[in-house]
């Protein structure tokens, strides 16, 4: 029990954000893409304030376009072009080894699409490499809600933490005495947009 609780912790200098393939050509075909974009942009902006390193991939960008302009990826590593369904290419794995102040992160925050393809395959590879994986459910999507939900269930089954954008933000913030608390507070005043994962009561 104590060991599982320790694994769920996120520490500022030991955590990285991976943004997987959130590209222009996907905008019209993904479930709740607009809501996922808003939630993800808030998370990215909050993690930038918290100085969390970011790594970005793009699936076949010649065909599928660049990362959407709503995401501020200035200062991020990449974007790295890929054709694999996992982000864990040799080039990206090399970057991961030094992503956190010259060291390998302990925990990875994972967002993007598609949940049942590139997100899930990335999560599997990261878990096999010993990383703690926090898959942010309200920042991941697929073309169908069924594929998305079942992929999140499978990732939970292999030991990923299925979480939300605000949960991640507040875990990293740690407390109201953090120097960025007021700036983060401004960001989270906008409620996270629901994407149909929790049934209405």
PDB file of C-alpha atoms in Angstrom:
ATOM      1  CA  UNK A   1       0.000   0.000   0.000  1.00  0.00           C
ATOM      2  CA  UNK A   2       2.721   2.491   1.027  1.00  0.00           C
ATOM      3  CA  UNK A   3       4.755   1.622  -2.066  1.00  0.00           C
ATOM      4  CA  UNK A   4       1.786   2.234  -4.365  1.00  0.00           C
ATOM      5  CA  UNK A   5       1.140   5.592  -2.692  1.00  0.00           C
ATOM      6  CA  UNK A   6       4.768   6.597  -3.185  1.00  0.00           C
ATOM      7  CA  UNK A   7       4.535   5.762  -6.887  1.00  0.00           C
ATOM      8  CA  UNK A   8       1.648   8.208  -7.329  1.00  0.00           C
ATOM      9  CA  UNK A   9       3.730  11.182  -6.165  1.00  0.00           C
ATOM     10  CA  UNK A  10       4.879  13.773  -8.709  1.00  0.00           C
ATOM     11  CA  UNK A  11       8.015  15.793  -7.940  1.00  0.00           C
ATOM     12  CA  UNK A  12       8.956  18.950  -9.779  1.00  0.00           C
ATOM     13  CA  UNK A  13      12.532  18.060 -10.713  1.00  0.00           C
ATOM     14  CA  UNK A  14      11.803  14.412 -11.422  1.00  0.00           C
ATOM     15  CA  UNK A  15       8.835  14.703 -13.778  1.00  0.00           C
ATOM     16  CA  UNK A  16       8.484  15.379 -17.521  1.00  0.00           C
ATOM     17  CA  UNK A  17       5.561  16.009 -19.860  1.00  0.00           C
ATOM     18  CA  UNK A  18       5.243  14.102 -23.149  1.00  0.00           C
ATOM     19  CA  UNK A  19       2.873  15.548 -25.772  1.00  0.00           C
ATOM     20  CA  UNK A  20       1.985  12.927 -28.348  1.00  0.00           C
ATOM     21  CA  UNK A  21       0.912  13.830 -31.893  1.00  0.00           C
ATOM     22  CA  UNK A  22      -1.657  16.593 -31.304  1.00  0.00           C
ATOM     23  CA  UNK A  23      -1.563  17.723 -34.927  1.00  0.00           C
ATOM     24  CA  UNK A  24      -3.616  19.900 -37.248  1.00  0.00           C
ATOM     25  CA  UNK A  25      -5.062  17.165 -39.487  1.00  0.00           C
ATOM     26  CA  UNK A  26      -6.559  15.314 -36.514  1.00  0.00           C
ATOM     27  CA  UNK A  27      -8.706  18.240 -35.371  1.00  0.00           C
ATOM     28  CA  UNK A  28     -11.872  17.318 -37.265  1.00  0.00           C
ATOM     29  CA  UNK A  29     -11.869  13.568 -36.662  1.00  0.00           C
ATOM     30  CA  UNK A  30     -11.148  13.198 -32.924  1.00  0.00           C
ATOM     31  CA  UNK A  31     -13.793  12.899 -30.231  1.00  0.00           C
ATOM     32  CA  UNK A  32     -14.142  16.176 -28.273  1.00  0.00           C
ATOM     33  CA  UNK A  33     -10.957  17.539 -29.819  1.00  0.00           C
ATOM     34  CA  UNK A  34     -11.827  21.144 -28.917  1.00  0.00           C
ATOM     35  CA  UNK A  35     -12.327  20.280 -25.245  1.00  0.00           C
ATOM     36  CA  UNK A  36      -9.138  18.225 -25.133  1.00  0.00           C
ATOM     37  CA  UNK A  37      -7.286  21.182 -26.661  1.00  0.00           C
ATOM     38  CA  UNK A  38      -8.513  23.592 -23.977  1.00  0.00           C
ATOM     39  CA  UNK A  39      -7.706  21.190 -21.134  1.00  0.00           C
ATOM     40  CA  UNK A  40      -4.278  20.378 -22.558  1.00  0.00           C
ATOM     41  CA  UNK A  41      -3.353  24.026 -23.165  1.00  0.00           C
ATOM     42  CA  UNK A  42      -4.163  24.819 -19.531  1.00  0.00           C
ATOM     43  CA  UNK A  43      -2.010  21.908 -18.363  1.00  0.00           C
ATOM     44  CA  UNK A  44       0.888  22.873 -20.642  1.00  0.00           C
ATOM     45  CA  UNK A  45       0.787  26.479 -19.457  1.00  0.00           C
ATOM     46  CA  UNK A  46       0.695  25.433 -15.793  1.00  0.00           C
ATOM     47  CA  UNK A  47       3.592  23.012 -16.207  1.00  0.00           C
ATOM     48  CA  UNK A  48       5.594  25.707 -17.971  1.00  0.00           C
ATOM     49  CA  UNK A  49       5.210  27.870 -14.847  1.00  0.00           C
ATOM     50  CA  UNK A  50       6.367  24.901 -12.762  1.00  0.00           C
ATOM     51  CA  UNK A  51       9.394  24.417 -15.071  1.00  0.00           C
ATOM     52  CA  UNK A  52       8.470  20.856 -16.021  1.00  0.00           C
ATOM     53  CA  UNK A  53      10.457  19.782 -19.106  1.00  0.00           C
ATOM     54  CA  UNK A  54       8.414  18.984 -22.190  1.00  0.00           C
ATOM     55  CA  UNK A  55       9.016  16.657 -25.135  1.00  0.00           C
ATOM     56  CA  UNK A  56       6.809  16.671 -28.254  1.00  0.00           C
ATOM     57  CA  UNK A  57       6.294  14.129 -31.033  1.00  0.00           C
ATOM     58  CA  UNK A  58       4.524  14.388 -34.379  1.00  0.00           C
ATOM     59  CA  UNK A  59       3.256  11.409 -36.357  1.00  0.00           C
ATOM     60  CA  UNK A  60       4.284  11.694 -40.018  1.00  0.00           C
ATOM     61  CA  UNK A  61       4.057  15.521 -39.990  1.00  0.00           C
ATOM     62  CA  UNK A  62       4.370  15.810 -43.789  1.00  0.00           C
ATOM     63  CA  UNK A  63       0.975  14.151 -44.083  1.00  0.00           C
ATOM     64  CA  UNK A  64      -0.682  15.078 -40.779  1.00  0.00           C
ATOM     65  CA  UNK A  65       0.607  18.590 -40.150  1.00  0.00           C
ATOM     66  CA  UNK A  66       2.337  20.258 -37.257  1.00  0.00           C
ATOM     67  CA  UNK A  67       1.433  20.426 -33.566  1.00  0.00           C
ATOM     68  CA  UNK A  68      -1.616  22.660 -33.156  1.00  0.00           C
ATOM     69  CA  UNK A  69      -0.811  26.362 -32.544  1.00  0.00           C
ATOM     70  CA  UNK A  70      -2.959  26.440 -29.379  1.00  0.00           C
ATOM     71  CA  UNK A  71      -0.133  24.632 -27.583  1.00  0.00           C
ATOM     72  CA  UNK A  72       2.803  26.728 -26.379  1.00  0.00           C
ATOM     73  CA  UNK A  73       5.662  24.317 -27.014  1.00  0.00           C
ATOM     74  CA  UNK A  74       8.370  26.979 -27.010  1.00  0.00           C
ATOM     75  CA  UNK A  75      11.249  25.602 -25.001  1.00  0.00           C
ATOM     76  CA  UNK A  76      10.126  21.996 -25.529  1.00  0.00           C
ATOM     77  CA  UNK A  77      12.368  19.261 -26.896  1.00  0.00           C
ATOM     78  CA  UNK A  78      11.274  18.492 -30.435  1.00  0.00           C
ATOM     79  CA  UNK A  79       8.903  18.156 -32.079  1.00  0.00           C
ATOM     80  CA  UNK A  80      10.349  14.812 -33.105  1.00  0.00           C
ATOM     81  CA  UNK A  81       8.895  13.312 -36.280  1.00  0.00           C
ATOM     82  CA  UNK A  82       8.036   9.625 -36.062  1.00  0.00           C
ATOM     83  CA  UNK A  83       6.200   6.867 -37.870  1.00  0.00           C
ATOM     84  CA  UNK A  84       6.160   4.398 -34.948  1.00  0.00           C
ATOM     85  CA  UNK A  85       2.983   4.200 -32.890  1.00  0.00           C
ATOM     86  CA  UNK A  86       5.087   4.671 -29.750  1.00  0.00           C
ATOM     87  CA  UNK A  87       6.910   7.855 -28.832  1.00  0.00           C
ATOM     88  CA  UNK A  88       9.764   5.728 -27.508  1.00  0.00           C
ATOM     89  CA  UNK A  89      11.948   5.947 -30.597  1.00  0.00           C
ATOM     90  CA  UNK A  90      15.758   5.778 -30.193  1.00  0.00           C
ATOM     91  CA  UNK A  91      15.966   9.557 -30.684  1.00  0.00           C
ATOM     92  CA  UNK A  92      13.326  10.316 -28.047  1.00  0.00           C
ATOM     93  CA  UNK A  93      14.689   7.704 -25.622  1.00  0.00           C
ATOM     94  CA  UNK A  94      18.072   9.426 -25.825  1.00  0.00           C
ATOM     95  CA  UNK A  95      16.455  12.755 -24.936  1.00  0.00           C
ATOM     96  CA  UNK A  96      14.576  11.161 -22.032  1.00  0.00           C
ATOM     97  CA  UNK A  97      17.851  10.125 -20.408  1.00  0.00           C
ATOM     98  CA  UNK A  98      18.798  13.755 -19.724  1.00  0.00           C
ATOM     99  CA  UNK A  99      15.432  15.550 -19.808  1.00  0.00           C
ATOM    100  CA  UNK A 100      15.289  16.514 -16.114  1.00  0.00           C
ATOM    101  CA  UNK A 101      18.300  18.721 -15.381  1.00  0.00           C
ATOM    102  CA  UNK A 102      20.597  16.204 -17.080  1.00  0.00           C
ATOM    103  CA  UNK A 103      18.907  13.183 -15.502  1.00  0.00           C
ATOM    104  CA  UNK A 104      16.207  10.709 -16.480  1.00  0.00           C
ATOM    105  CA  UNK A 105      12.775  11.586 -15.043  1.00  0.00           C
ATOM    106  CA  UNK A 106      11.109   9.232 -12.580  1.00  0.00           C
ATOM    107  CA  UNK A 107       7.596  10.068 -13.750  1.00  0.00           C
ATOM    108  CA  UNK A 108       6.097  10.865 -17.141  1.00  0.00           C
ATOM    109  CA  UNK A 109       2.901  12.864 -17.662  1.00  0.00           C
ATOM    110  CA  UNK A 110       1.428  11.659 -20.950  1.00  0.00           C
ATOM    111  CA  UNK A 111      -1.109  13.531 -23.090  1.00  0.00           C
ATOM    112  CA  UNK A 112      -2.218  13.469 -26.720  1.00  0.00           C
ATOM    113  CA  UNK A 113      -3.711  11.052 -29.192  1.00  0.00           C
ATOM    114  CA  UNK A 114      -4.864   8.637 -30.186  1.00  0.00           C
ATOM    115  CA  UNK A 115      -5.456   7.128 -26.754  1.00  0.00           C
ATOM    116  CA  UNK A 116      -5.743   3.538 -28.012  1.00  0.00           C
ATOM    117  CA  UNK A 117      -2.845   3.784 -30.467  1.00  0.00           C
ATOM    118  CA  UNK A 118       0.125   6.069 -29.827  1.00  0.00           C
ATOM    119  CA  UNK A 119      -0.688   6.933 -26.204  1.00  0.00           C
ATOM    120  CA  UNK A 120      -1.188   3.299 -25.190  1.00  0.00           C
ATOM    121  CA  UNK A 121       1.862   2.037 -27.070  1.00  0.00           C
ATOM    122  CA  UNK A 122       3.979   4.803 -25.546  1.00  0.00           C
ATOM    123  CA  UNK A 123       2.662   3.980 -22.073  1.00  0.00           C
ATOM    124  CA  UNK A 124       3.530   0.301 -22.520  1.00  0.00           C
ATOM    125  CA  UNK A 125       7.095   1.113 -23.586  1.00  0.00           C
ATOM    126  CA  UNK A 126       7.555   3.639 -20.774  1.00  0.00           C
ATOM    127  CA  UNK A 127       6.310   1.162 -18.157  1.00  0.00           C
ATOM    128  CA  UNK A 128       8.625  -1.526 -19.542  1.00  0.00           C
ATOM    129  CA  UNK A 129      11.492   0.952 -19.143  1.00  0.00           C
ATOM    130  CA  UNK A 130      10.609   1.538 -15.483  1.00  0.00           C
ATOM    131  CA  UNK A 131       8.925   4.953 -15.666  1.00  0.00           C
ATOM    132  CA  UNK A 132       5.888   5.867 -13.610  1.00  0.00           C
ATOM    133  CA  UNK A 133       3.271   6.940 -16.148  1.00  0.00           C
ATOM    134  CA  UNK A 134       0.486   9.420 -15.408  1.00  0.00           C
ATOM    135  CA  UNK A 135      -1.927   9.318 -18.358  1.00  0.00           C
ATOM    136  CA  UNK A 136      -4.067  12.457 -18.264  1.00  0.00           C
ATOM    137  CA  UNK A 137      -7.545  11.258 -19.264  1.00  0.00           C
ATOM    138  CA  UNK A 138      -9.033  14.690 -19.966  1.00  0.00           C
ATOM    139  CA  UNK A 139      -6.103  15.513 -22.254  1.00  0.00           C
ATOM    140  CA  UNK A 140      -6.190  12.337 -24.364  1.00  0.00           C
ATOM    141  CA  UNK A 141      -8.654  11.312 -27.031  1.00  0.00           C
ATOM    142  CA  UNK A 142      -9.395   8.952 -29.915  1.00  0.00           C
ATOM    143  CA  UNK A 143     -11.776   9.006 -32.845  1.00  0.00           C
ATOM    144  CA  UNK A 144     -14.321   7.116 -30.733  1.00  0.00           C
ATOM    145  CA  UNK A 145     -15.153   7.318 -27.056  1.00  0.00           C
ATOM    146  CA  UNK A 146     -15.204   3.507 -26.840  1.00  0.00           C
ATOM    147  CA  UNK A 147     -11.590   3.178 -27.977  1.00  0.00           C
ATOM    148  CA  UNK A 148     -10.570   5.949 -25.605  1.00  0.00           C
ATOM    149  CA  UNK A 149     -12.255   4.476 -22.528  1.00  0.00           C
ATOM    150  CA  UNK A 150     -11.056   0.929 -23.143  1.00  0.00           C
ATOM    151  CA  UNK A 151      -7.493   2.138 -23.724  1.00  0.00           C
ATOM    152  CA  UNK A 152      -7.518   3.996 -20.404  1.00  0.00           C
ATOM    153  CA  UNK A 153      -8.727   0.798 -18.704  1.00  0.00           C
ATOM    154  CA  UNK A 154      -5.925  -1.213 -20.293  1.00  0.00           C
ATOM    155  CA  UNK A 155      -3.325   1.355 -19.257  1.00  0.00           C
ATOM    156  CA  UNK A 156      -4.591   1.235 -15.676  1.00  0.00           C
ATOM    157  CA  UNK A 157      -4.153  -2.533 -15.867  1.00  0.00           C
ATOM    158  CA  UNK A 158      -0.438  -2.222 -16.670  1.00  0.00           C
ATOM    159  CA  UNK A 159       0.189   0.147 -13.777  1.00  0.00           C
ATOM    160  CA  UNK A 160      -0.384   3.599 -15.268  1.00  0.00           C
ATOM    161  CA  UNK A 161      -2.019   6.249 -13.106  1.00  0.00           C
ATOM    162  CA  UNK A 162      -5.143   7.444 -14.925  1.00  0.00           C
ATOM    163  CA  UNK A 163      -5.500  11.024 -13.815  1.00  0.00           C
ATOM    164  CA  UNK A 164      -6.786  14.490 -14.719  1.00  0.00           C
ATOM    165  CA  UNK A 165      -5.073  17.727 -15.652  1.00  0.00           C
ATOM    166  CA  UNK A 166      -5.895  19.486 -12.383  1.00  0.00           C
ATOM    167  CA  UNK A 167      -4.818  16.493 -10.301  1.00  0.00           C
ATOM    168  CA  UNK A 168      -1.409  16.608 -11.980  1.00  0.00           C
ATOM    169  CA  UNK A 169      -1.109  20.377 -11.546  1.00  0.00           C
ATOM    170  CA  UNK A 170      -1.898  20.316  -7.822  1.00  0.00           C
ATOM    171  CA  UNK A 171       0.327  17.310  -7.129  1.00  0.00           C
ATOM    172  CA  UNK A 172       3.273  19.184  -8.621  1.00  0.00           C
ATOM    173  CA  UNK A 173       2.323  22.450  -6.907  1.00  0.00           C
ATOM    174  CA  UNK A 174       2.348  20.746  -3.517  1.00  0.00           C
ATOM    175  CA  UNK A 175       0.860  23.598  -1.499  1.00  0.00           C
ATOM    176  CA  UNK A 176      -0.366  27.174  -1.430  1.00  0.00           C
ATOM    177  CA  UNK A 177       3.081  28.363  -0.353  1.00  0.00           C
ATOM    178  CA  UNK A 178       4.572  27.558  -3.775  1.00  0.00           C
ATOM    179  CA  UNK A 179       5.923  30.678  -5.490  1.00  0.00           C
ATOM    180  CA  UNK A 180       3.730  30.038  -8.555  1.00  0.00           C
ATOM    181  CA  UNK A 181       0.520  29.333  -6.623  1.00  0.00           C
ATOM    182  CA  UNK A 182      -1.245  32.591  -7.531  1.00  0.00           C
ATOM    183  CA  UNK A 183      -0.362  32.262 -11.212  1.00  0.00           C
ATOM    184  CA  UNK A 184      -1.550  28.647 -11.254  1.00  0.00           C
ATOM    185  CA  UNK A 185      -4.706  29.684  -9.417  1.00  0.00           C
ATOM    186  CA  UNK A 186      -5.556  32.056 -12.282  1.00  0.00           C
ATOM    187  CA  UNK A 187      -5.256  29.190 -14.767  1.00  0.00           C
ATOM    188  CA  UNK A 188      -7.387  26.709 -12.842  1.00  0.00           C
ATOM    189  CA  UNK A 189     -10.209  29.206 -12.225  1.00  0.00           C
ATOM    190  CA  UNK A 190     -11.423  28.073 -15.639  1.00  0.00           C
ATOM    191  CA  UNK A 191     -13.068  24.694 -14.931  1.00  0.00           C
ATOM    192  CA  UNK A 192     -11.734  21.673 -16.776  1.00  0.00           C
ATOM    193  CA  UNK A 193     -14.064  20.837 -19.650  1.00  0.00           C
ATOM    194  CA  UNK A 194     -15.837  17.467 -19.226  1.00  0.00           C
ATOM    195  CA  UNK A 195     -15.147  14.894 -21.922  1.00  0.00           C
ATOM    196  CA  UNK A 196     -17.669  12.204 -21.038  1.00  0.00           C
ATOM    197  CA  UNK A 197     -15.513   9.908 -18.893  1.00  0.00           C
ATOM    198  CA  UNK A 198     -17.511  10.360 -15.710  1.00  0.00           C
ATOM    199  CA  UNK A 199     -21.256   9.569 -15.773  1.00  0.00           C
ATOM    200  CA  UNK A 200     -23.601  12.396 -14.821  1.00  0.00           C
ATOM    201  CA  UNK A 201     -25.173  11.951 -11.386  1.00  0.00           C
TER     202      UNK A 201
END
